[in-house]
Short mmCIF file of C-alpha atoms and ligand atoms in Angstrom, two decimals:
data_model
loop_
_atom_site.label_atom_id
_atom_site.label_comp_id
_atom_site.label_asym_id
_atom_site.label_seq_id
_atom_site.Cartn_x
_atom_site.Cartn_y
_atom_site.Cartn_z
CA UNK A 1 0.00 0.00 0.00
CA UNK A 2 1.11 3.52 -0.72
CA UNK A 3 1.90 5.21 2.57
CA UNK A 4 2.83 8.67 1.34
CA UNK A 5 1.58 11.41 3.58
CA UNK A 6 -0.74 14.01 2.22
CA UNK A 7 -2.16 17.33 3.20
CA UNK A 8 -5.89 17.46 3.79
CA UNK A 9 -8.84 19.78 3.51
CA UNK A 10 -9.77 22.44 5.93
CA UNK A 11 -12.87 23.87 4.37
CA UNK A 12 -14.86 25.12 7.34
CA UNK A 13 -18.15 23.42 6.55
CA UNK A 14 -16.73 20.05 5.55
CA UNK A 15 -13.76 18.77 7.48
CA UNK A 16 -12.19 15.60 6.19
CA UNK A 17 -11.27 12.93 8.66
CA UNK A 18 -7.74 12.55 7.37
CA UNK A 19 -5.03 14.59 8.99
CA UNK A 20 -1.58 15.46 7.79
CA UNK A 21 -0.34 12.03 8.80
CA UNK A 22 -3.09 10.07 7.09
CA UNK A 23 -2.56 7.61 4.28
CA UNK A 24 -2.87 8.92 0.74
CA UNK A 25 -5.55 6.35 -0.05
CA UNK A 26 -7.82 7.96 2.52
CA UNK A 27 -7.06 11.39 1.18
CA UNK A 28 -7.56 10.40 -2.41
CA UNK A 29 -11.09 9.22 -1.81
CA UNK A 30 -12.19 11.95 0.54
CA UNK A 31 -10.27 14.74 -1.09
CA UNK A 32 -11.82 13.95 -4.45
CA UNK A 33 -15.33 14.12 -3.07
CA UNK A 34 -14.74 17.21 -0.98
CA UNK A 35 -12.89 18.95 -3.79
CA UNK A 36 -15.70 18.63 -6.29
CA UNK A 37 -18.30 19.49 -3.65
CA UNK A 38 -16.34 22.53 -2.56
CA UNK A 39 -15.88 23.76 -6.09
CA UNK A 40 -19.56 23.51 -6.80
CA UNK A 41 -20.46 25.43 -3.64
CA UNK A 42 -17.82 28.10 -4.02
CA UNK A 43 -18.52 28.63 -7.67
CA UNK A 44 -22.15 29.53 -7.28
CA UNK A 45 -22.55 33.29 -7.50
CA UNK A 46 -24.19 34.97 -4.56
CA UNK A 47 -25.52 38.05 -6.24
CA UNK A 48 -25.30 40.51 -9.07
CA UNK A 49 -22.38 42.89 -9.05
CA UNK A 50 -22.61 46.65 -8.86
CA UNK A 51 -23.67 47.49 -12.38
CA UNK A 52 -21.27 50.30 -13.28
CA UNK A 53 -19.24 48.33 -15.81
CA UNK A 54 -16.05 48.69 -13.75
CA UNK A 55 -13.66 46.25 -12.06
CA UNK A 56 -14.49 43.38 -14.40
CA UNK A 57 -11.10 42.10 -13.32
CA UNK A 58 -9.47 43.09 -10.02
CA UNK A 59 -8.38 46.74 -9.84
CA UNK A 60 -4.67 47.45 -10.27
CA UNK A 61 -2.95 50.58 -9.04
CA UNK A 62 -1.13 52.40 -6.29
CA UNK A 63 -2.43 53.93 -3.03
CA UNK A 64 -0.47 56.07 -0.63
CA UNK A 65 -1.69 54.81 2.73
CA UNK A 66 0.53 51.99 4.00
CA UNK A 67 3.77 53.63 2.86
CA UNK A 68 3.09 57.34 3.38
CA UNK A 69 0.25 57.32 5.90
CA UNK A 70 -0.81 60.73 7.21
CA UNK A 71 2.46 62.57 6.65
CA UNK A 72 1.42 66.19 6.12
CA UNK A 73 4.78 67.73 6.89
CA UNK A 74 5.74 69.10 3.51
CA UNK A 75 8.07 71.68 5.02
CA UNK A 76 10.60 69.27 6.44
CA UNK A 77 9.72 66.11 4.50
CA UNK A 78 8.66 67.30 1.04
CA UNK A 79 9.39 64.00 -0.72
CA UNK A 80 7.19 61.89 1.50
CA UNK A 81 4.30 64.14 2.48
CA UNK A 82 0.75 63.85 1.14
CA UNK A 83 0.83 66.44 -1.63
CA UNK A 84 0.01 66.71 -5.32
CA UNK A 85 3.71 66.30 -6.03
CA UNK A 86 3.69 62.78 -4.61
CA UNK A 87 0.95 61.57 -6.97
CA UNK A 88 2.43 63.35 -9.97
CA UNK A 89 5.81 61.77 -9.33
CA UNK A 90 4.24 58.38 -8.81
CA UNK A 91 2.31 58.74 -12.08
CA UNK A 92 5.49 59.75 -13.93
CA UNK A 93 7.30 56.68 -12.64
CA UNK A 94 4.35 54.43 -13.38
CA UNK A 95 4.54 55.39 -17.03
CA UNK A 96 8.34 55.42 -17.32
CA UNK A 97 9.14 52.28 -15.41
CA UNK A 98 6.69 49.85 -16.97
CA UNK A 99 4.03 49.87 -14.23
CA UNK A 100 1.33 51.17 -16.51
CA UNK A 101 2.26 48.65 -19.20
CA UNK A 102 2.09 45.89 -16.60
CA UNK A 103 -1.52 46.89 -15.88
CA UNK A 104 -1.28 49.23 -12.88
CA UNK A 105 -3.71 51.99 -13.70
CA UNK A 106 -5.10 53.85 -10.68
CA UNK A 107 -3.03 56.39 -8.72
CA UNK A 108 -4.93 56.77 -5.47
CA UNK A 109 -5.02 59.34 -2.72
CA UNK A 110 -5.89 58.02 0.75
CA UNK A 111 -6.70 59.94 3.94
CA UNK A 112 -5.32 63.35 4.97
CA UNK A 113 -5.63 65.19 1.66
CA UNK A 114 -8.34 67.67 2.68
CA UNK A 115 -8.32 71.03 4.29
CA UNK A 116 -9.79 70.78 7.80
CA UNK A 117 -12.88 72.78 6.75
CA UNK A 118 -15.41 72.54 3.93
CA UNK A 119 -15.91 75.61 1.70
CA UNK A 120 -18.87 78.02 1.86
CA UNK A 121 -20.92 75.69 -0.39
CA UNK A 122 -20.21 72.73 1.87
CA UNK A 123 -17.73 71.16 -0.54
CA UNK A 124 -14.57 69.35 0.48
CA UNK A 125 -11.45 71.21 -0.52
CA UNK A 126 -7.92 69.93 -0.83
CA UNK A 127 -5.35 71.36 1.55
CA UNK A 128 -4.22 74.46 -0.37
CA UNK A 129 -0.58 74.28 0.75
CA UNK A 130 -0.13 70.68 -0.22
CA UNK A 131 -2.41 70.68 -3.28
CA UNK A 132 -1.96 74.22 -4.66
CA UNK A 133 -3.30 73.26 -8.11
CA UNK A 134 -6.37 71.47 -6.76
CA UNK A 135 -7.68 67.98 -7.42
CA UNK A 136 -9.17 68.73 -10.85
CA UNK A 137 -5.76 69.76 -12.17
CA UNK A 138 -4.20 66.73 -10.57
CA UNK A 139 -6.80 64.51 -12.26
CA UNK A 140 -6.02 66.20 -15.59
CA UNK A 141 -2.33 65.50 -15.08
CA UNK A 142 -2.91 61.86 -14.16
CA UNK A 143 -5.22 61.45 -17.17
CA UNK A 144 -2.65 63.01 -19.47
CA UNK A 145 -0.41 60.09 -18.51
CA UNK A 146 -3.11 57.60 -19.45
CA UNK A 147 -3.73 56.77 -15.80
CA UNK A 148 -6.70 57.23 -13.45
CA UNK A 149 -7.06 59.10 -10.18
CA UNK A 150 -8.52 57.70 -6.96
CA UNK A 151 -9.60 59.70 -3.91
CA UNK A 152 -10.63 58.96 -0.31
CA UNK A 153 -13.59 59.93 1.87
CA UNK A 154 -15.41 58.53 4.91
CA UNK A 155 -19.10 57.98 5.59
CA UNK A 156 -18.89 59.16 9.22
CA UNK A 157 -18.55 62.62 10.67
CA UNK A 158 -14.73 62.39 10.41
CA UNK A 159 -12.28 60.32 8.39
CA UNK A 160 -10.20 57.80 10.32
CA UNK A 161 -7.41 60.38 10.34
CA UNK A 162 -9.71 63.09 11.74
CA UNK A 163 -10.45 65.08 8.56
CA UNK A 164 -13.99 66.14 7.52
CA UNK A 165 -16.32 63.18 6.97
CA UNK A 166 -19.11 62.86 4.42
CA UNK A 167 -21.98 62.34 6.86
CA UNK A 168 -24.74 64.67 5.69
CA UNK A 169 -22.67 65.62 2.63
CA UNK A 170 -22.45 62.45 0.57
CA UNK A 171 -24.35 63.84 -2.41
CA UNK A 172 -22.27 67.01 -2.51
CA UNK A 173 -19.11 64.95 -2.18
CA UNK A 174 -20.07 62.52 -4.94
CA UNK A 175 -20.81 65.46 -7.24
CA UNK A 176 -17.56 67.19 -6.27
CA UNK A 177 -15.54 64.06 -7.10
CA UNK A 178 -17.38 63.73 -10.42
CA UNK A 179 -16.77 67.44 -11.20
CA UNK A 180 -13.10 66.91 -10.49
CA UNK A 181 -13.06 63.92 -12.88
CA UNK A 182 -12.02 61.47 -10.21
CA UNK A 183 -12.13 57.81 -11.29
CA UNK A 184 -12.21 55.88 -8.01
CA UNK A 185 -13.49 56.51 -4.50
CA UNK A 186 -12.19 54.66 -1.47
CA UNK A 187 -14.96 55.18 1.08
CA UNK A 188 -13.98 54.47 4.68
CA UNK A 189 -16.28 53.69 7.60
CA UNK A 190 -14.83 55.44 10.66
CA UNK A 191 -16.86 57.55 13.07
CA UNK A 192 -20.33 56.15 12.54
CA UNK A 193 -22.40 53.66 14.50
CA UNK A 194 -21.96 50.26 12.82
CA UNK A 195 -25.70 49.77 12.27
CA UNK A 196 -25.73 52.80 9.97
CA UNK A 197 -22.69 51.75 7.97
CA UNK A 198 -24.61 49.71 5.36
CA UNK A 199 -26.97 52.57 4.66
CA UNK A 200 -24.01 54.95 4.38
CA UNK A 201 -22.32 52.75 1.77
CA UNK A 202 -25.54 52.31 -0.22
CA UNK A 203 -26.23 56.06 -0.13
CA UNK A 204 -22.82 56.89 -1.55
CA UNK A 205 -23.13 54.18 -4.20
CA UNK A 206 -26.39 55.76 -5.38
CA UNK A 207 -24.95 59.26 -5.21
CA UNK A 208 -21.97 58.21 -7.36
CA UNK A 209 -24.33 56.58 -9.83
CA UNK A 210 -26.46 59.74 -9.95
CA UNK A 211 -23.48 61.82 -11.07
CA UNK A 212 -23.56 59.92 -14.36
CA UNK A 213 -19.79 59.46 -14.25
CA UNK A 214 -18.27 55.97 -13.86
CA UNK A 215 -16.48 56.02 -10.54
CA UNK A 216 -15.03 52.79 -9.21
CA UNK A 217 -16.30 52.29 -5.67
CA UNK A 218 -13.97 50.78 -3.08
CA UNK A 219 -15.67 50.03 0.26
CA UNK A 220 -14.79 48.87 3.76
CA UNK A 221 -18.35 47.91 4.66
CA UNK A 222 -17.77 44.35 5.93
CA UNK A 223 -14.72 45.38 7.96
CA UNK A 224 -16.86 47.68 10.08
CA UNK A 225 -19.69 45.15 10.47
CA UNK A 226 -17.78 41.93 11.26
CA UNK A 227 -17.11 42.79 14.93
CA UNK A 228 -20.89 42.86 15.52
CA UNK A 229 -22.67 40.79 12.88
CA UNK A 230 -22.26 38.71 9.71
CA UNK A 231 -22.15 41.19 6.81
CA UNK A 232 -24.71 40.94 4.01
CA UNK A 233 -22.44 40.08 1.09
CA UNK A 234 -25.30 40.07 -1.38
CA UNK A 235 -25.96 43.73 -0.65
CA UNK A 236 -22.25 44.52 -0.52
CA UNK A 237 -21.65 43.03 -3.95
CA UNK A 238 -24.57 44.99 -5.38
CA UNK A 239 -23.18 48.21 -3.91
CA UNK A 240 -19.38 48.14 -4.21
CA UNK A 241 -16.66 47.18 -6.71
CA UNK A 242 -14.47 45.84 -3.91
CA UNK A 243 -14.65 45.64 -0.19
CA UNK A 244 -12.21 45.32 2.68
CA UNK A 245 -13.10 42.53 5.09
CA UNK A 246 -10.33 42.62 7.60
CA UNK A 247 -7.75 44.77 9.40
CA UNK A 248 -5.32 47.17 7.72
CA UNK A 249 -2.23 45.60 6.20
CA UNK A 250 1.09 46.46 7.85
CA UNK A 251 4.58 46.10 6.47
CA UNK A 252 5.19 42.80 8.25
CA UNK A 253 4.95 39.07 7.69
CA UNK A 254 2.69 38.67 10.73
CA UNK A 255 0.24 41.07 9.10
CA UNK A 256 0.23 39.14 5.81
CA UNK A 257 -0.21 35.86 7.67
CA UNK A 258 -3.12 37.20 9.70
CA UNK A 259 -4.87 38.38 6.52
CA UNK A 260 -4.38 34.98 4.89
CA UNK A 261 -5.54 33.12 7.99
CA UNK A 262 -8.64 35.28 8.19
CA UNK A 263 -9.37 34.80 4.49
CA UNK A 264 -9.09 31.01 4.81
CA UNK A 265 -11.21 30.90 7.96
CA UNK A 266 -14.08 32.79 6.35
CA UNK A 267 -13.65 31.59 2.77
CA UNK A 268 -17.00 29.83 2.67
CA UNK A 269 -18.63 33.21 3.28
CA UNK A 270 -16.46 35.55 1.24
CA UNK A 271 -15.37 33.54 -1.82
CA UNK A 272 -18.81 33.11 -3.42
CA UNK A 273 -19.35 36.87 -3.36
CA UNK A 274 -16.37 37.60 -5.65
CA UNK A 275 -16.59 37.81 -9.41
CA UNK A 276 -16.39 40.27 -12.29
CA UNK A 277 -17.49 43.68 -11.01
CA UNK A 278 -16.96 42.95 -7.30
CA UNK A 279 -13.99 41.59 -5.33
CA UNK A 280 -12.86 40.84 -1.81
CA UNK A 281 -10.05 43.24 -0.92
CA UNK A 282 -7.38 41.89 1.45
CA UNK A 283 -5.73 45.35 1.35
CA UNK A 284 -2.60 46.78 -0.25
CA UNK A 285 0.49 45.00 -1.56
CA UNK A 286 3.38 46.05 0.68
CA UNK A 287 6.00 44.51 -1.63
CA UNK A 288 9.03 46.78 -2.09
CA UNK A 289 8.98 48.20 1.43
CA UNK A 290 10.94 47.19 4.54
CA UNK A 291 9.19 44.44 6.43
CA UNK A 292 9.01 41.39 4.15
CA UNK A 293 11.81 39.10 3.00
CA UNK A 294 11.81 38.37 -0.72
CA UNK A 295 10.19 34.98 -0.14
CA UNK A 296 7.48 36.66 1.89
CA UNK A 297 6.95 39.21 -0.86
CA UNK A 298 6.52 36.32 -3.30
CA UNK A 299 3.97 34.82 -0.93
CA UNK A 300 1.95 38.02 -0.84
CA UNK A 301 2.02 38.40 -4.62
CA UNK A 302 1.11 34.75 -5.28
CA UNK A 303 -1.70 34.61 -2.74
CA UNK A 304 -3.18 37.96 -3.79
CA UNK A 305 -3.27 36.56 -7.34
CA UNK A 306 -4.98 33.37 -6.18
CA UNK A 307 -7.49 35.40 -4.14
CA UNK A 308 -8.39 37.57 -7.16
CA UNK A 309 -7.52 40.54 -4.97
CA UNK A 310 -7.17 44.10 -6.18
CA UNK A 311 -3.45 44.62 -6.81
CA UNK A 312 -3.03 47.99 -5.17
CA UNK A 313 0.55 48.67 -4.21
CA UNK A 314 1.58 50.95 -1.39
CA UNK A 315 5.29 51.50 -1.74
CA UNK A 316 7.68 54.09 -3.11
CA UNK A 317 7.91 53.42 -6.83
CA UNK A 318 10.61 56.10 -7.08
CA UNK A 319 12.90 53.91 -5.03
CA UNK A 320 12.20 50.20 -5.23
CA UNK A 321 14.60 47.29 -5.49
CA UNK A 322 14.74 45.55 -8.88
CA UNK A 323 13.65 42.17 -7.48
CA UNK A 324 10.52 43.61 -5.91
CA UNK A 325 9.79 45.51 -9.09
CA UNK A 326 10.17 42.38 -11.21
CA UNK A 327 7.88 40.49 -8.85
CA UNK A 328 5.18 43.18 -8.93
CA UNK A 329 5.42 43.32 -12.72
CA UNK A 330 5.56 39.55 -13.23
CA UNK A 331 3.21 39.03 -16.15
CA UNK A 332 2.42 35.42 -15.33
CA UNK A 333 1.28 36.27 -11.80
CA UNK A 334 -0.68 39.27 -13.02
CA UNK A 335 -2.35 37.06 -15.65
CA UNK A 336 -3.54 34.73 -12.89
CA UNK A 337 -4.87 37.69 -10.90
CA UNK A 338 -6.63 39.12 -13.95
CA UNK A 339 -7.92 35.82 -15.30
CA UNK A 340 -11.15 36.48 -17.21
CA UNK A 341 -13.02 33.58 -15.58
CA UNK A 342 -13.11 35.82 -12.50
CA UNK A 343 -13.30 33.11 -9.84
CA UNK A 344 -11.63 33.74 -6.52
CA UNK A 345 -9.31 30.96 -5.34
CA UNK A 346 -9.17 29.66 -1.79
CA UNK A 347 -7.31 27.37 0.56
CA UNK A 348 -7.94 23.76 -0.41
CA UNK A 349 -5.69 21.97 2.03
CA UNK A 350 -3.43 22.48 4.96
CA UNK A 351 -1.09 20.12 6.74
CA UNK A 352 2.51 19.46 7.66
CA UNK A 353 3.03 23.26 7.71
CA UNK A 354 2.12 23.55 4.03
CA UNK A 355 -0.92 25.37 2.74
CA UNK A 356 -2.35 24.74 -0.72
CA UNK A 357 -4.44 27.46 -2.33
CA UNK A 358 -6.06 26.90 -5.70
CA UNK A 359 -7.90 29.00 -8.23
CA UNK A 360 -9.82 27.85 -11.31
CA UNK A 361 -8.69 29.70 -14.42
CA UNK A 362 -10.08 30.16 -17.90
CA UNK A 363 -9.39 27.50 -20.54
CA UNK A 364 -9.81 24.75 -17.94
CA UNK A 365 -6.58 25.58 -16.19
CA UNK A 366 -5.86 25.67 -12.49
CA UNK A 367 -3.51 27.98 -10.56
CA UNK A 368 -1.95 26.45 -7.48
CA UNK A 369 0.04 28.11 -4.72
CA UNK A 370 1.85 26.07 -2.10
CA UNK A 371 3.05 28.08 0.87
CA UNK A 372 5.61 26.77 3.35
CA UNK A 373 4.45 28.09 6.71
CA UNK A 374 7.39 26.60 8.59
CA UNK A 375 9.70 29.38 9.71
CA UNK A 376 12.69 27.28 10.61
CA UNK A 377 15.06 25.26 8.49
CA UNK A 378 15.60 25.37 4.76
CA UNK A 379 13.48 24.65 1.71
CA UNK A 380 11.04 21.77 2.18
CA UNK A 381 9.86 19.67 -0.72
CA UNK A 382 6.17 19.41 -1.46
CA UNK A 383 4.80 16.29 -3.08
CA UNK A 384 2.79 17.76 -5.94
CA UNK A 385 0.30 14.91 -6.18
CA UNK A 386 -0.79 15.65 -2.59
CA UNK A 387 -2.51 18.86 -3.68
CA UNK A 388 -6.29 18.43 -4.01
CA UNK A 389 -6.35 19.97 -7.49
CA UNK A 390 -3.89 17.41 -8.76
CA UNK A 391 -6.78 15.03 -9.37
CA UNK A 392 -7.55 17.11 -12.46
CA UNK A 393 -4.32 15.80 -13.97
CA UNK A 394 -5.83 12.51 -15.02
CA UNK A 395 -4.11 11.18 -17.05
CA UNK A 396 -1.67 14.12 -17.17
CA UNK A 397 -1.11 17.84 -17.00
CA UNK A 398 1.14 20.40 -18.55
CA UNK A 399 2.82 22.21 -15.65
CA UNK A 400 4.24 25.72 -15.65
CA UNK A 401 6.16 26.84 -12.62
CA UNK A 402 5.90 30.61 -12.08
CA UNK A 403 7.42 31.09 -8.63
CA UNK A 404 10.11 30.93 -7.39
CA UNK A 405 11.31 30.95 -11.01
CA UNK A 406 9.60 30.61 -14.35
CA UNK A 407 10.07 27.12 -15.73
CA UNK A 408 8.10 24.93 -18.11
CA UNK A 409 8.02 21.60 -16.28
CA UNK A 410 6.28 19.95 -19.22
CA UNK A 411 3.84 17.08 -19.15
CA UNK A 412 3.50 15.29 -15.83
CA UNK A 413 1.37 12.14 -15.38
CA UNK A 414 -1.17 11.62 -12.60
CA UNK A 415 1.05 9.04 -10.95
CA UNK A 416 4.00 11.28 -10.37
CA UNK A 417 6.65 11.38 -7.70
CA UNK A 418 7.45 15.00 -8.42
CA UNK A 419 8.49 16.94 -5.33
CA UNK A 420 9.20 20.67 -5.51
CA UNK A 421 11.05 22.80 -2.96
CA UNK A 422 9.38 25.70 -1.14
CA UNK A 423 11.41 28.11 0.99
CA UNK A 424 10.37 28.93 4.56
CA UNK A 425 7.58 31.55 4.45
CA UNK A 426 7.80 31.39 0.65
CA UNK A 427 5.33 30.17 -1.94
CA UNK A 428 5.58 28.05 -5.04
CA UNK A 429 3.14 29.13 -7.73
CA UNK A 430 2.23 27.06 -10.75
CA UNK A 431 -0.44 26.49 -13.34
CA UNK A 432 -1.84 23.13 -14.36
CA UNK A 433 -3.36 22.46 -17.77
CA UNK A 434 -5.05 19.04 -17.93
CA UNK A 435 -4.31 17.17 -21.14
CA UNK A 436 -6.19 14.68 -23.27
CA UNK A 437 -9.57 13.23 -22.51
CA UNK A 438 -9.98 14.86 -19.12
CA UNK A 439 -10.64 18.21 -20.76
CA UNK A 440 -14.36 17.68 -21.08
CA UNK A 441 -14.70 16.34 -17.58
CA UNK A 442 -12.59 19.17 -16.24
CA UNK A 443 -14.62 21.80 -18.01
CA UNK A 444 -17.83 20.46 -16.55
CA UNK A 445 -16.45 20.55 -13.08
CA UNK A 446 -15.03 24.02 -13.16
CA UNK A 447 -17.96 25.56 -14.94
CA UNK A 448 -20.70 23.96 -12.91
CA UNK A 449 -22.88 26.08 -10.68
CA UNK A 450 -25.63 25.09 -8.31
C1 GLA B 1 -8.53 53.07 7.81
C2 GLA B 1 -8.43 52.27 6.53
C3 GLA B 1 -7.04 52.40 5.95
C4 GLA B 1 -6.70 53.86 5.71
C5 GLA B 1 -6.88 54.65 6.99
C6 GLA B 1 -6.75 56.15 6.76
O1 GLA B 1 -7.74 52.53 8.81
O2 GLA B 1 -8.76 50.92 6.75
O3 GLA B 1 -6.91 51.67 4.76
O4 GLA B 1 -7.54 54.35 4.71
O5 GLA B 1 -8.16 54.42 7.58
O6 GLA B 1 -6.93 56.88 7.93
#
């Protein structure tokens, strides 16, 4: 009997009886059943998306928050303060250094851009010292580069950073953003009672729609509801183009791990709500900053691609190391993220300090990420056939390794002994294309809905 160990499922609503030490025969039978069942459940769409024609694939761009936060000190720190100069410079680099060509499109302002008072007509105004030309001019500049401008507001009486909120002003604010030709709104949920948050998000969604301009709508609705109640993802998907579920990302591996752990724990709730027009947002990519090793940066990039997450970087594109840049611009990873099938991937097994995350792709392919969660020792080899999705490779698959290094592994049969190394806190990313007569079977499985 084959006694190879295999990793097993940890889908919250259907736990398999086989643990990391179980025999592969047990896993083969149960994993097959659970895998197909899980796919069918997760692939059924919960609701219609917000019908503004935007975010048909996950949004790609840059946002100032994680890297530049609420730095308003342009006198002593002009290069890093929140000012029109910062976004203009970022836009320049995005065009010159291949970011735009790679797909990054939105240049986004976060909190702390406004003057502390509204104008006589009740409109928000940009801080005149830091944005002397005003937001409309900034939008014109960003548009002249072929890019789009994002802005930030909050549904409460103050933003999280203490600047004027949109409570009582959401219609004026939506119109102001439209008049300024803004392309995206990140709408935060600080300083309002949680029971009113849903209404606040819906009101702004309608107000944006009423302007007649297409403005991508980025929400944090579920994040502010989760501490008290299960969010209504049907309503969220109908209202927003993406939505933050969980805490702010920090420039640290513990932050990335906590986001991934949360996403896996609640995947049965959040995954079905994602699809063209509306996405779960696990927050910004912090790749290119200070806190992650290169392997950890690869893990964030790979898992954000599997999760069909918006790829919104928060880093300093004017000064970024070539390896991080190459990773963020990796066309194979971006292609997984932007796959037109628009299905969010999820964790399909966990065991022996490995996690397997899989995402169905167009043309009957599968993306697979294997993360080594062991933070001691060297690279550990993962037995490829232990991944739940491997069952699609009957009788064989064409395998492309994308991380840690691009490599065509060629055709691999179902009964393979292939073991591939994964660095501690790193992730191996690959795509599987089933070959021969499994195609039809495969197609049925991946395309089925309840
Ligand atoms: C909240 C959001 C962050 C950022 C800050 C700004 O914490 O979740 O992404 O926008 O507010 O104050």
